[in-house]
Tab-separated table of C-alpha atoms in Angstrom:
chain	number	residue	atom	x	y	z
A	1	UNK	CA	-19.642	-5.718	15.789
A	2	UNK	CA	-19.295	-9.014	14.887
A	3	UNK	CA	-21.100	-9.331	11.653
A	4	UNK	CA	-20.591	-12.803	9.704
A	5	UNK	CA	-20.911	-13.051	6.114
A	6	UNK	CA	-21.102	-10.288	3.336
A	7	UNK	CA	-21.151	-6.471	4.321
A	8	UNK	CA	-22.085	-4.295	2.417
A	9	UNK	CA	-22.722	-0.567	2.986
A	10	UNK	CA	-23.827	2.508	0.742
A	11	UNK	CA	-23.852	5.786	2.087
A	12	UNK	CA	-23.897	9.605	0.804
A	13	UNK	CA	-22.277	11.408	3.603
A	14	UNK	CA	-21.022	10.088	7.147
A	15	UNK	CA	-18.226	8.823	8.845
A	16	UNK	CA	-18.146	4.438	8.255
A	17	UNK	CA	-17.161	2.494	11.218
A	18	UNK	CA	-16.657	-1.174	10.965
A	19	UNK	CA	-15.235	-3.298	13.655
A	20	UNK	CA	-14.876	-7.374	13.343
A	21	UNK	CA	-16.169	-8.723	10.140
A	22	UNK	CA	-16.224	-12.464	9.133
A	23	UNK	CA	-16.832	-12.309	5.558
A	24	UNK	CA	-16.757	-10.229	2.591
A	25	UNK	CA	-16.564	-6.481	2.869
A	26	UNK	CA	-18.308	-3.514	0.257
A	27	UNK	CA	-18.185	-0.205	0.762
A	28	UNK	CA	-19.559	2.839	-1.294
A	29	UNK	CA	-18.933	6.553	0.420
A	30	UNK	CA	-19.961	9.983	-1.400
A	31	UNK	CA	-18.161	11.332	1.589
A	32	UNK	CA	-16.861	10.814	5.076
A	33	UNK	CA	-14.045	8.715	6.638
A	34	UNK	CA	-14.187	5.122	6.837
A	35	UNK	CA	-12.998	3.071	9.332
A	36	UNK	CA	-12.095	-0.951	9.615
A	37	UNK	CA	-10.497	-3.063	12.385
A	38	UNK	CA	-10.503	-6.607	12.126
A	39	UNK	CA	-11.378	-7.933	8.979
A	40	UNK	CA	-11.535	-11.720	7.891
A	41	UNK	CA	-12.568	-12.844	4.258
A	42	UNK	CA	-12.289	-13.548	0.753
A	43	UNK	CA	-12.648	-9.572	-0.779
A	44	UNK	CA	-12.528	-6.435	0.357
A	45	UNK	CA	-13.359	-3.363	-1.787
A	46	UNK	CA	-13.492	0.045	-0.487
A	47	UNK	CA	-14.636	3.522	-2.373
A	48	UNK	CA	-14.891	6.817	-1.404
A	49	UNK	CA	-15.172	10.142	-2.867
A	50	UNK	CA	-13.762	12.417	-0.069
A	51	UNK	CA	-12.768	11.276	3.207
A	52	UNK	CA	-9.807	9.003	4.809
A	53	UNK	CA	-9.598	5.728	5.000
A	54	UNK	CA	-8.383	3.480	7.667
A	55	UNK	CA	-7.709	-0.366	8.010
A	56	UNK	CA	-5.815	-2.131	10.807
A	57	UNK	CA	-5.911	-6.194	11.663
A	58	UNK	CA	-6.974	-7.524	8.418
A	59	UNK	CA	-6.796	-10.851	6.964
A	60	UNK	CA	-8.015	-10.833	3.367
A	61	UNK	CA	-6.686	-12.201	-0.283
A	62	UNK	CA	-8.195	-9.097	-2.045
A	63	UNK	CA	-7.965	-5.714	-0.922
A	64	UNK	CA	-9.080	-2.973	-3.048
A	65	UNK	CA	-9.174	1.023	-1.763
A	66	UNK	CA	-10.599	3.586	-4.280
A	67	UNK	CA	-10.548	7.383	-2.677
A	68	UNK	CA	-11.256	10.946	-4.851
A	69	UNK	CA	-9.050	12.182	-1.961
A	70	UNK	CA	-8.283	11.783	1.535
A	71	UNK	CA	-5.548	9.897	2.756
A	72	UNK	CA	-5.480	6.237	3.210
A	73	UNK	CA	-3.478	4.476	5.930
A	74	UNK	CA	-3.568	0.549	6.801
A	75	UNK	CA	-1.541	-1.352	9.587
A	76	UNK	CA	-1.028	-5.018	9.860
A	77	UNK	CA	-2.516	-6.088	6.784
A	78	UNK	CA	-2.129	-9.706	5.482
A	79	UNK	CA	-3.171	-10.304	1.518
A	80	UNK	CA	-2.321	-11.394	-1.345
A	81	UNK	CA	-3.273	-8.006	-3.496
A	82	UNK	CA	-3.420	-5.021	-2.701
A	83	UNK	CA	-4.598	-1.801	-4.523
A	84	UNK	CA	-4.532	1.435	-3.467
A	85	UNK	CA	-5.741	4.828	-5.527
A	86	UNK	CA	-6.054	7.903	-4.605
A	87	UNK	CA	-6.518	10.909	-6.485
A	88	UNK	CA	-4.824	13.307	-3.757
A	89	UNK	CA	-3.781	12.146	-0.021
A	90	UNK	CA	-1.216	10.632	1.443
A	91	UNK	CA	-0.858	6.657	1.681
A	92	UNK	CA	0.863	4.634	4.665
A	93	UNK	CA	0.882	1.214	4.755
A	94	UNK	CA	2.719	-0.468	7.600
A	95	UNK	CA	3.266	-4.289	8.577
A	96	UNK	CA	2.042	-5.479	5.117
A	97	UNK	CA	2.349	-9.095	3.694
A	98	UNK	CA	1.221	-9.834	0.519
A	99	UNK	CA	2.412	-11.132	-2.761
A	100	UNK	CA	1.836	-7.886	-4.894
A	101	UNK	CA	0.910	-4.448	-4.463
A	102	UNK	CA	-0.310	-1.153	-6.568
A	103	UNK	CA	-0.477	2.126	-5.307
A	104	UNK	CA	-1.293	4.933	-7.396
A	105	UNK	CA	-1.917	8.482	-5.828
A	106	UNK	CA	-2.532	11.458	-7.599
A	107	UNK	CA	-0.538	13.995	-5.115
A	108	UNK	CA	0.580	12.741	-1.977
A	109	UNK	CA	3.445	10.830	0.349
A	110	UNK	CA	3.717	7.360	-0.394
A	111	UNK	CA	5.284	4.962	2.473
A	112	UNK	CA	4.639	0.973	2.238
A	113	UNK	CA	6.339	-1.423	4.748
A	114	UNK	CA	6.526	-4.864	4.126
A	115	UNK	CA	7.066	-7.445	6.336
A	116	UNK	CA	6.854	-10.239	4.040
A	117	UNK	CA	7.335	-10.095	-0.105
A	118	UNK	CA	5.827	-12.588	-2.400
A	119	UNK	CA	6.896	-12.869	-5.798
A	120	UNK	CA	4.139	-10.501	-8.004
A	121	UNK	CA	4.582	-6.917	-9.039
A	122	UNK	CA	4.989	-4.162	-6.272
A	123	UNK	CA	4.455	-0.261	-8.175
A	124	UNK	CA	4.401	2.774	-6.512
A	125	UNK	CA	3.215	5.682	-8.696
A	126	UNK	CA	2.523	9.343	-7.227
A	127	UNK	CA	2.170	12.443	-9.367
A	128	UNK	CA	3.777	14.239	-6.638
A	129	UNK	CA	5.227	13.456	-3.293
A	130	UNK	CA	8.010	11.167	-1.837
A	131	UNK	CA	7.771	7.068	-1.762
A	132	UNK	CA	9.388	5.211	1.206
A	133	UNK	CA	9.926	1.720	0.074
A	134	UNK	CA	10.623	-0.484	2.846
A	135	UNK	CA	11.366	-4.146	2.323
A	136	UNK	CA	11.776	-7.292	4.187
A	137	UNK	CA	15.533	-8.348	4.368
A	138	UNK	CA	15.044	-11.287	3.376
A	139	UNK	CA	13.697	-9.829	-0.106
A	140	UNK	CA	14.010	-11.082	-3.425
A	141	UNK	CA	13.233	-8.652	-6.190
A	142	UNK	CA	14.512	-6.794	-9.325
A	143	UNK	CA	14.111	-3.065	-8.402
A	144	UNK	CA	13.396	0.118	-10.611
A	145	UNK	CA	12.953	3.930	-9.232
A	146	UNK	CA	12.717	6.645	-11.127
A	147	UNK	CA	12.080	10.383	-9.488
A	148	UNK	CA	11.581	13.369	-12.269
A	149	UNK	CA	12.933	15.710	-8.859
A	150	UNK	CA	14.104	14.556	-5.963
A	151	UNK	CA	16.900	12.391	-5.195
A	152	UNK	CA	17.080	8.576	-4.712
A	153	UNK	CA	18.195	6.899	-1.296
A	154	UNK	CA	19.089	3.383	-0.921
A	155	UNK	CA	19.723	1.723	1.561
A	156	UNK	CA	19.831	-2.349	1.108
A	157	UNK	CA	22.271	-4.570	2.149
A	158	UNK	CA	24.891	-5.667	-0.600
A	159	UNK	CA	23.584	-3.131	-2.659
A	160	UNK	CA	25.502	0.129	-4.611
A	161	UNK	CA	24.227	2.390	-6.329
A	162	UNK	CA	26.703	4.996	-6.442
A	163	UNK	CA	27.531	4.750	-10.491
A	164	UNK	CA	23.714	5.125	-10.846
A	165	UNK	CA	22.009	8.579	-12.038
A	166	UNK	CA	20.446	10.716	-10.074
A	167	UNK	CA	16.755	10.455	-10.923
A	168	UNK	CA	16.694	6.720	-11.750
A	169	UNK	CA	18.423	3.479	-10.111
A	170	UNK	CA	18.067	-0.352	-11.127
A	171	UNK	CA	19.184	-3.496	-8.548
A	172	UNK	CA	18.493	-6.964	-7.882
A	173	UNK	CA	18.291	-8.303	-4.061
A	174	UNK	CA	18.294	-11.855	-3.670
A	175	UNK	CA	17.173	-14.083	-6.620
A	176	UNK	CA	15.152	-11.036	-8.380
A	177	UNK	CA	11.661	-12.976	-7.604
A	178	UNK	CA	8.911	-9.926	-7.585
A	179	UNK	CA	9.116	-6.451	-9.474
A	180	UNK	CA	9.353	-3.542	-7.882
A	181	UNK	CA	8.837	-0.151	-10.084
A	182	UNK	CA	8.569	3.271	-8.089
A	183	UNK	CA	7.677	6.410	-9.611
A	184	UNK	CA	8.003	9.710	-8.163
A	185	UNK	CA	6.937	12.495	-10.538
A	186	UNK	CA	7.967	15.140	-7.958
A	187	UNK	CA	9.590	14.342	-4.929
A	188	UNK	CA	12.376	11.575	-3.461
A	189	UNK	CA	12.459	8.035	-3.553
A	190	UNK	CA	13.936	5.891	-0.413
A	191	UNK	CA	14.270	2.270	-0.592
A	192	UNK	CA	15.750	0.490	2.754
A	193	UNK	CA	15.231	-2.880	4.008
A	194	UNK	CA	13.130	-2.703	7.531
């Protein structure tokens, strides 16, 4: 609790806990979930080979999540990159600012909510399983989604897709400032501002 400067933890097996860090944050998990509220820094990088991975209240430029599988969910994150892969598990990010985002699972739901949009690339990639794209409405950004199954739902203001195909749709909201490319192997794409 309370820890100021750099963190960094190893482990082989067992569950990671981390609560109120000043500082950079590394951490390296064979297996087990991992847990972190409250973060404040520069970096933060986060590996695991099997096990969850949580993060709520966290204030950092770089975040970086890395998990063989196990599901990955974050809540009220401010950055200004974020990465996210997973080889299988769902991902849920809600409340996120930042100015760009990858996420890149395997097999799994993808959902990212963003309450504020900067002006870098934003791609959503999952072998299988549906993406929910939510954006701020005040959004500015040239949009591509492309499903090989599943449908595409979109719901933006000002925006119609209705002479699009079925498996891919292209738009622009606002003055087309970031790039947004989604990519559902298997599974439906929805795209809504919040």
């Amino acid at each position: 609790h309370d820890i100021t400067g750099e963190l960094i933890v190893d482990t082989g097996s067992g569950h990671v806990e981390i609560d109120t860090v000043n500082g950079n944050l590394l951490v390296d998990a064979g297996s087990g979930h991992v847990e972190v509220v409250g973060l404040r820094g520069e970096r933060a990088s986060i590996d695991t080979g099997s096990g969850h991975v949580t993060m709520r209240d966290a204030e950092v430029p770089q975040i970086k999540i890395d998990t063989g599988s196990g599901q990955v969910e974050m809540d009220r994150i401010v950055c200004e990159d974020l990465e996210v892969d997973t080889g299988s598990g769902r991902v849920e990010v809600d409340e996120l600012a930042t100015s760009s985002a990858t996420i890149d699972t395997g097999s799994g739901r993808v959902r990212l909510e963003l309450v504020e949009m900067g002006s870098g690339d934003f791609s959503v990639d999952t072998g299988s399983g549906s993406i929910t794209f939510l954006m701020p409405e005040n959004a500015s950004a040239r949009v591509a989604a492309e499903t090989s199954s599943g449908g595409i739902d979109v719901d933006v203001a000002g925006v119609d897709v209705s002479g699009h195909k079925r498996d891919e749709v292209r738009f622009k909201v606002g003055a087309g400032a970031a790039d947004v490319r989604l990519d559902a192997g298997s599974g439906g794409i929805r795209i809504a501002s919040r």
